[in-house]
Amino acid sequence: MIYPIVKFGNPVLEKPAEPVTVFDDQLKKLVEDMFESMYEAHGVGLAAPQIGISKRLAVIDVTFKEDPEAKLVLANPEILHTEGKHTQPEGCLSIPEFREPVSRPRKVTIRAQDVNGKWYEKTGEELLARAFLHETEHLHGKLYISHISGLKRDLMKRKIRKLIKAGEW
């Protein structure tokens, strides 16, 4: 099932999500649906709040289907370590058509549970590191635009309000 992506302005995106406590077939189905929804929206990461589900769950595939082994499920992820700095344009499926340069650590180590509840650690660099941070922040109710200047953020919000008013958001 492909879920519609929740857009900026929906309160589910700005509140901390609830921990995943049950690892069952229903969760496995949700994870499958999240990957399908992410691919349909042409993303490399998707957090459950972005489909209106307030759970600490995200999926990532920075290869966009090229390497099935690269598909990652992050349940209850925690950032363990970051290092370096890397700036590049960043976007979000919940804020379509907007991209801004964002500085983030170049290397990130996370600890998370897989779809079966088993804990694992993984280190990613550049795009994978960025995806770890971006999706984990979604689970804390934080969006990438919190990393851009207040002026740019205000201009973006004004444009979004105009789109909402015109019925285009």
Short mmCIF file of N, CA, C and O in Angstrom, two decimals, residues 21-121:
data_model
loop_
_atom_site.label_atom_id
_atom_site.label_comp_id
_atom_site.label_asym_id
_atom_site.label_seq_id
_atom_site.Cartn_x
_atom_site.Cartn_y
_atom_site.Cartn_z
N THR A 21 7.32 -0.68 20.02
CA THR A 21 7.40 -1.66 21.10
C THR A 21 6.99 -3.06 20.67
O THR A 21 7.31 -4.03 21.33
N VAL A 22 6.28 -3.16 19.54
CA VAL A 22 5.81 -4.45 19.05
C VAL A 22 6.42 -4.71 17.68
O VAL A 22 6.26 -3.92 16.76
N PHE A 23 7.13 -5.83 17.58
CA PHE A 23 7.78 -6.22 16.32
C PHE A 23 7.06 -7.47 15.80
O PHE A 23 7.37 -8.58 16.20
N ASP A 24 6.06 -7.24 14.95
CA ASP A 24 5.21 -8.34 14.49
C ASP A 24 4.98 -8.22 12.99
O ASP A 24 5.60 -7.39 12.32
N ASP A 25 4.07 -9.04 12.47
CA ASP A 25 3.78 -9.01 11.03
C ASP A 25 3.18 -7.68 10.60
O ASP A 25 3.40 -7.24 9.47
N GLN A 26 2.44 -7.05 11.49
CA GLN A 26 1.85 -5.74 11.17
C GLN A 26 2.96 -4.71 10.95
O GLN A 26 2.89 -3.90 10.03
N LEU A 27 4.00 -4.76 11.78
CA LEU A 27 5.13 -3.84 11.61
C LEU A 27 5.87 -4.16 10.30
O LEU A 27 6.25 -3.24 9.57
N LYS A 28 6.05 -5.44 10.00
CA LYS A 28 6.73 -5.82 8.76
C LYS A 28 5.96 -5.29 7.54
O LYS A 28 6.56 -4.80 6.58
N LYS A 29 4.64 -5.37 7.59
CA LYS A 29 3.80 -4.85 6.49
C LYS A 29 3.96 -3.33 6.39
O LYS A 29 4.08 -2.78 5.29
N LEU A 30 3.96 -2.66 7.53
CA LEU A 30 4.13 -1.21 7.53
C LEU A 30 5.48 -0.85 6.91
O LEU A 30 5.57 0.08 6.10
N VAL A 31 6.54 -1.56 7.27
CA VAL A 31 7.86 -1.29 6.72
C VAL A 31 7.86 -1.48 5.20
O VAL A 31 8.38 -0.64 4.45
N GLU A 32 7.26 -2.57 4.71
CA GLU A 32 7.14 -2.79 3.27
C GLU A 32 6.41 -1.62 2.60
O GLU A 32 6.84 -1.12 1.56
N ASP A 33 5.30 -1.21 3.22
CA ASP A 33 4.52 -0.09 2.68
C ASP A 33 5.33 1.21 2.69
O ASP A 33 5.20 2.03 1.78
N MET A 34 6.15 1.39 3.73
CA MET A 34 6.97 2.60 3.81
C MET A 34 8.01 2.62 2.69
O MET A 34 8.23 3.66 2.07
N PHE A 35 8.64 1.48 2.42
CA PHE A 35 9.59 1.44 1.29
C PHE A 35 8.87 1.75 -0.02
O PHE A 35 9.35 2.56 -0.81
N GLU A 36 7.71 1.13 -0.24
CA GLU A 36 6.94 1.39 -1.47
C GLU A 36 6.59 2.87 -1.59
O GLU A 36 6.71 3.47 -2.66
N SER A 37 6.13 3.46 -0.48
CA SER A 37 5.74 4.88 -0.47
C SER A 37 6.94 5.77 -0.75
O SER A 37 6.83 6.75 -1.49
N MET A 38 8.09 5.43 -0.15
CA MET A 38 9.31 6.21 -0.34
C MET A 38 9.75 6.16 -1.81
O MET A 38 10.06 7.19 -2.41
N TYR A 39 9.75 4.95 -2.39
CA TYR A 39 10.16 4.83 -3.79
C TYR A 39 9.19 5.57 -4.72
O TYR A 39 9.62 6.24 -5.66
N GLU A 40 7.91 5.46 -4.44
CA GLU A 40 6.90 6.14 -5.26
C GLU A 40 7.12 7.67 -5.24
O GLU A 40 6.91 8.35 -6.23
N ALA A 41 7.57 8.18 -4.08
CA ALA A 41 7.80 9.62 -3.93
C ALA A 41 9.22 10.02 -4.34
O ALA A 41 9.60 11.18 -4.22
N HIS A 42 10.02 9.06 -4.81
CA HIS A 42 11.39 9.29 -5.26
C HIS A 42 12.29 9.80 -4.15
O HIS A 42 13.10 10.70 -4.36
N GLY A 43 12.15 9.19 -2.97
CA GLY A 43 13.00 9.56 -1.84
C GLY A 43 14.02 8.49 -1.53
O GLY A 43 13.95 7.37 -2.05
N VAL A 44 14.97 8.83 -0.65
CA VAL A 44 15.96 7.86 -0.18
C VAL A 44 15.76 7.54 1.30
O VAL A 44 16.45 6.71 1.86
N GLY A 45 14.81 8.22 1.93
CA GLY A 45 14.48 7.97 3.32
C GLY A 45 13.06 8.40 3.60
O GLY A 45 12.53 9.29 2.93
N LEU A 46 12.44 7.73 4.57
CA LEU A 46 11.07 8.08 4.95
C LEU A 46 10.86 7.70 6.41
O LEU A 46 11.15 6.58 6.82
N ALA A 47 10.35 8.64 7.18
CA ALA A 47 10.03 8.40 8.59
C ALA A 47 8.53 8.21 8.73
O ALA A 47 7.75 8.82 7.99
N ALA A 48 8.11 7.36 9.67
CA ALA A 48 6.68 7.07 9.86
C ALA A 48 5.83 8.33 10.03
O ALA A 48 4.73 8.39 9.48
N PRO A 49 6.29 9.36 10.77
CA PRO A 49 5.46 10.57 10.87
C PRO A 49 5.14 11.19 9.51
O PRO A 49 4.12 11.86 9.36
N GLN A 50 5.99 10.96 8.50
CA GLN A 50 5.75 11.52 7.18
C GLN A 50 4.58 10.85 6.46
O GLN A 50 4.14 11.33 5.42
N ILE A 51 4.09 9.74 7.01
CA ILE A 51 2.88 9.12 6.46
C ILE A 51 1.78 9.17 7.52
O ILE A 51 0.81 8.41 7.46
N GLY A 52 1.96 10.06 8.51
CA GLY A 52 0.92 10.29 9.51
C GLY A 52 0.92 9.31 10.67
O GLY A 52 -0.02 9.28 11.45
N ILE A 53 1.99 8.51 10.82
CA ILE A 53 2.06 7.51 11.89
C ILE A 53 3.14 7.94 12.87
O ILE A 53 4.33 7.97 12.54
N SER A 54 2.74 8.26 14.09
CA SER A 54 3.67 8.77 15.09
C SER A 54 4.41 7.63 15.80
O SER A 54 4.19 7.35 16.97
N LYS A 55 5.29 6.98 15.06
CA LYS A 55 6.13 5.88 15.57
C LYS A 55 7.58 6.19 15.26
O LYS A 55 7.90 6.76 14.21
N ARG A 56 8.48 5.77 16.14
CA ARG A 56 9.92 5.98 15.94
C ARG A 56 10.45 4.92 14.96
O ARG A 56 11.12 3.98 15.35
N LEU A 57 10.07 5.09 13.71
CA LEU A 57 10.38 4.13 12.65
C LEU A 57 10.72 4.87 11.37
O LEU A 57 10.01 5.81 10.99
N ALA A 58 11.80 4.45 10.71
CA ALA A 58 12.19 5.05 9.44
C ALA A 58 12.77 3.98 8.54
O ALA A 58 13.27 2.95 9.02
N VAL A 59 12.72 4.24 7.24
CA VAL A 59 13.36 3.37 6.26
C VAL A 59 14.28 4.23 5.41
O VAL A 59 14.01 5.40 5.17
N ILE A 60 15.39 3.60 4.97
CA ILE A 60 16.38 4.31 4.16
C ILE A 60 16.89 3.37 3.08
O ILE A 60 17.14 2.19 3.34
N ASP A 61 17.06 3.91 1.88
CA ASP A 61 17.76 3.21 0.80
C ASP A 61 18.41 4.27 -0.06
O ASP A 61 17.79 4.83 -0.97
N VAL A 62 19.68 4.57 0.23
CA VAL A 62 20.37 5.63 -0.52
C VAL A 62 20.74 5.19 -1.93
O VAL A 62 21.14 6.01 -2.75
N THR A 63 20.57 3.89 -2.25
CA THR A 63 20.84 3.41 -3.61
C THR A 63 19.58 3.47 -4.47
O THR A 63 19.65 3.19 -5.67
N PHE A 64 18.44 3.79 -3.89
CA PHE A 64 17.15 3.84 -4.57
C PHE A 64 16.93 2.58 -5.42
O PHE A 64 16.87 2.63 -6.64
N LYS A 65 16.85 1.44 -4.74
CA LYS A 65 16.52 0.13 -5.32
C LYS A 65 17.67 -0.56 -6.05
O LYS A 65 17.50 -1.67 -6.53
N GLU A 66 18.83 0.08 -6.21
CA GLU A 66 19.92 -0.53 -6.95
C GLU A 66 20.56 -1.69 -6.18
O GLU A 66 21.02 -2.64 -6.78
N ASP A 67 20.62 -1.59 -4.85
CA ASP A 67 21.24 -2.62 -4.03
C ASP A 67 20.27 -3.03 -2.92
O ASP A 67 20.12 -2.31 -1.94
N PRO A 68 19.62 -4.20 -3.07
CA PRO A 68 18.65 -4.64 -2.06
C PRO A 68 19.26 -4.76 -0.66
O PRO A 68 18.57 -4.61 0.34
N GLU A 69 20.57 -4.98 -0.59
CA GLU A 69 21.26 -5.09 0.70
C GLU A 69 21.37 -3.72 1.40
O GLU A 69 21.67 -3.66 2.59
N ALA A 70 21.17 -2.66 0.66
CA ALA A 70 21.32 -1.31 1.22
C ALA A 70 20.06 -0.83 1.94
O ALA A 70 20.08 0.21 2.59
N LYS A 71 18.97 -1.59 1.82
CA LYS A 71 17.72 -1.18 2.48
C LYS A 71 17.88 -1.30 4.00
O LYS A 71 18.29 -2.35 4.49
N LEU A 72 17.59 -0.21 4.69
CA LEU A 72 17.73 -0.19 6.16
C LEU A 72 16.42 0.16 6.83
O LEU A 72 15.69 1.04 6.37
N VAL A 73 16.14 -0.55 7.92
CA VAL A 73 15.00 -0.25 8.77
C VAL A 73 15.57 0.28 10.09
O VAL A 73 16.44 -0.35 10.69
N LEU A 74 15.09 1.45 10.49
CA LEU A 74 15.54 2.06 11.74
C LEU A 74 14.35 2.18 12.68
O LEU A 74 13.50 3.05 12.51
N ALA A 75 14.27 1.28 13.66
CA ALA A 75 13.26 1.39 14.70
C ALA A 75 13.97 1.90 15.95
O ALA A 75 15.05 1.40 16.31
N ASN A 76 13.41 2.92 16.56
CA ASN A 76 13.97 3.51 17.78
C ASN A 76 15.45 3.90 17.63
O ASN A 76 16.27 3.57 18.50
N PRO A 77 15.81 4.59 16.53
CA PRO A 77 17.23 4.89 16.31
C PRO A 77 17.78 5.93 17.27
O PRO A 77 17.07 6.81 17.75
N GLU A 78 19.07 5.78 17.54
CA GLU A 78 19.81 6.73 18.38
C GLU A 78 21.10 7.07 17.65
O GLU A 78 21.73 6.18 17.07
N ILE A 79 21.50 8.32 17.70
CA ILE A 79 22.78 8.74 17.13
C ILE A 79 23.84 8.50 18.20
O ILE A 79 23.74 9.02 19.31
N LEU A 80 24.84 7.69 17.87
CA LEU A 80 25.91 7.38 18.83
C LEU A 80 27.13 8.26 18.67
O LEU A 80 27.77 8.62 19.65
N HIS A 81 27.46 8.61 17.41
CA HIS A 81 28.69 9.34 17.18
C HIS A 81 28.59 10.09 15.85
O HIS A 81 28.02 9.59 14.89
N THR A 82 29.15 11.29 15.83
CA THR A 82 29.24 12.05 14.58
C THR A 82 30.64 12.63 14.46
O THR A 82 31.31 12.87 15.48
N GLU A 83 31.08 12.82 13.22
CA GLU A 83 32.38 13.48 13.02
C GLU A 83 32.43 14.13 11.65
O GLU A 83 31.71 13.75 10.73
N GLY A 84 33.28 15.15 11.56
CA GLY A 84 33.46 15.86 10.31
C GLY A 84 32.33 16.82 10.01
O GLY A 84 31.44 17.04 10.85
N LYS A 85 32.37 17.40 8.82
CA LYS A 85 31.34 18.35 8.41
C LYS A 85 31.20 18.27 6.90
O LYS A 85 32.18 18.11 6.18
N HIS A 86 29.97 18.37 6.45
CA HIS A 86 29.67 18.24 5.02
C HIS A 86 28.46 19.12 4.74
O HIS A 86 27.46 19.02 5.42
N THR A 87 28.54 19.98 3.74
CA THR A 87 27.42 20.84 3.37
C THR A 87 26.96 20.49 1.96
O THR A 87 27.79 20.37 1.05
N GLN A 88 25.66 20.27 1.83
CA GLN A 88 25.09 20.04 0.50
C GLN A 88 23.61 20.37 0.53
O GLN A 88 23.01 20.42 1.60
N PRO A 89 23.00 20.58 -0.64
CA PRO A 89 21.56 20.85 -0.67
C PRO A 89 20.79 19.67 -0.11
O PRO A 89 21.12 18.52 -0.36
N GLU A 90 19.79 19.98 0.69
CA GLU A 90 18.96 18.94 1.30
C GLU A 90 17.51 19.27 1.06
O GLU A 90 17.12 20.43 1.04
N GLY A 91 16.72 18.24 0.87
CA GLY A 91 15.28 18.41 0.69
C GLY A 91 14.54 17.42 1.57
O GLY A 91 15.15 16.67 2.32
N CYS A 92 13.22 17.42 1.45
CA CYS A 92 12.39 16.56 2.28
C CYS A 92 11.10 16.26 1.52
O CYS A 92 10.52 17.16 0.92
N LEU A 93 10.68 15.00 1.57
CA LEU A 93 9.44 14.63 0.89
C LEU A 93 8.23 15.39 1.45
O LEU A 93 7.25 15.59 0.76
N SER A 94 8.32 15.82 2.71
CA SER A 94 7.22 16.56 3.34
C SER A 94 7.25 18.05 3.03
O SER A 94 6.33 18.78 3.39
N ILE A 95 8.33 18.50 2.38
CA ILE A 95 8.44 19.90 1.96
C ILE A 95 8.88 19.87 0.50
O ILE A 95 10.00 20.24 0.16
N PRO A 96 8.01 19.37 -0.38
CA PRO A 96 8.42 19.17 -1.77
C PRO A 96 8.80 20.47 -2.48
O PRO A 96 8.29 21.53 -2.16
N GLU A 97 9.71 20.33 -3.42
CA GLU A 97 10.14 21.42 -4.28
C GLU A 97 10.99 22.49 -3.59
O GLU A 97 11.28 23.53 -4.18
N PHE A 98 11.39 22.25 -2.36
CA PHE A 98 12.28 23.19 -1.66
C PHE A 98 13.56 22.44 -1.31
O PHE A 98 13.50 21.32 -0.80
N ARG A 99 14.70 23.04 -1.59
CA ARG A 99 16.00 22.48 -1.22
C ARG A 99 16.87 23.63 -0.73
O ARG A 99 16.86 24.70 -1.32
N GLU A 100 17.62 23.36 0.32
CA GLU A 100 18.53 24.37 0.85
C GLU A 100 19.82 23.70 1.28
O GLU A 100 19.81 22.56 1.75
N PRO A 101 20.96 24.41 1.17
CA PRO A 101 22.22 23.86 1.68
C PRO A 101 22.15 23.70 3.20
O PRO A 101 21.73 24.61 3.91
N VAL A 102 22.54 22.52 3.67
CA VAL A 102 22.53 22.23 5.11
C VAL A 102 23.87 21.58 5.47
O VAL A 102 24.33 20.67 4.78
N SER A 103 24.49 22.09 6.54
CA SER A 103 25.73 21.49 7.04
C SER A 103 25.39 20.42 8.08
O SER A 103 24.61 20.68 9.00
N ARG A 104 25.96 19.25 7.88
CA ARG A 104 25.77 18.14 8.80
C ARG A 104 27.09 17.39 8.93
O ARG A 104 27.98 17.54 8.09
N PRO A 105 27.20 16.56 9.97
CA PRO A 105 28.42 15.73 10.08
C PRO A 105 28.59 14.83 8.86
O PRO A 105 27.60 14.36 8.28
N ARG A 106 29.82 14.58 8.47
CA ARG A 106 30.15 13.76 7.31
C ARG A 106 30.00 12.27 7.62
O ARG A 106 29.69 11.47 6.75
N LYS A 107 30.22 11.90 8.89
CA LYS A 107 30.19 10.49 9.29
C LYS A 107 29.32 10.35 10.54
O LYS A 107 29.48 11.12 11.48
N VAL A 108 28.41 9.38 10.52
CA VAL A 108 27.47 9.20 11.63
C VAL A 108 27.33 7.72 11.96
O VAL A 108 27.20 6.89 11.05
N THR A 109 27.36 7.41 13.25
CA THR A 109 27.09 6.04 13.69
C THR A 109 25.77 6.04 14.45
O THR A 109 25.56 6.87 15.33
N ILE A 110 24.89 5.11 14.06
CA ILE A 110 23.60 4.99 14.72
C ILE A 110 23.49 3.63 15.38
O ILE A 110 24.21 2.69 15.05
N ARG A 111 22.55 3.56 16.31
CA ARG A 111 22.14 2.29 16.92
C ARG A 111 20.63 2.25 16.74
O ARG A 111 19.93 3.23 17.04
N ALA A 112 20.13 1.15 16.21
CA ALA A 112 18.70 1.04 15.95
C ALA A 112 18.29 -0.43 16.01
O ALA A 112 19.14 -1.33 16.06
N GLN A 113 16.99 -0.65 15.98
CA GLN A 113 16.46 -2.00 15.91
C GLN A 113 16.00 -2.27 14.49
O GLN A 113 15.48 -1.37 13.82
N ASP A 114 16.15 -3.52 14.05
CA ASP A 114 15.65 -3.89 12.73
C ASP A 114 14.18 -4.27 12.84
O ASP A 114 13.56 -4.14 13.90
N VAL A 115 13.61 -4.77 11.76
CA VAL A 115 12.18 -5.08 11.70
C VAL A 115 11.79 -6.20 12.68
O VAL A 115 10.63 -6.34 13.06
N ASN A 116 12.79 -6.98 13.13
CA ASN A 116 12.53 -8.05 14.09
C ASN A 116 12.82 -7.64 15.53
O ASN A 116 12.69 -8.45 16.45
N GLY A 117 13.28 -6.40 15.72
CA GLY A 117 13.57 -5.92 17.08
C GLY A 117 15.01 -6.12 17.50
O GLY A 117 15.38 -5.77 18.62
N LYS A 118 15.84 -6.65 16.61
CA LYS A 118 17.25 -6.89 16.94
C LYS A 118 18.04 -5.59 16.82
O LYS A 118 17.96 -4.90 15.80
N TRP A 119 18.80 -5.27 17.88
CA TRP A 119 19.62 -4.06 17.88
C TRP A 119 20.83 -4.24 16.98
O TRP A 119 21.41 -5.32 16.92
N TYR A 120 21.22 -3.18 16.28
CA TYR A 120 22.43 -3.18 15.46
C TYR A 120 23.01 -1.78 15.46
O TYR A 120 22.35 -0.81 15.81
N GLU A 121 24.28 -1.69 15.07
CA GLU A 121 24.94 -0.40 14.89
C GLU A 121 25.42 -0.32 13.45
O GLU A 121 25.80 -1.33 12.87
#
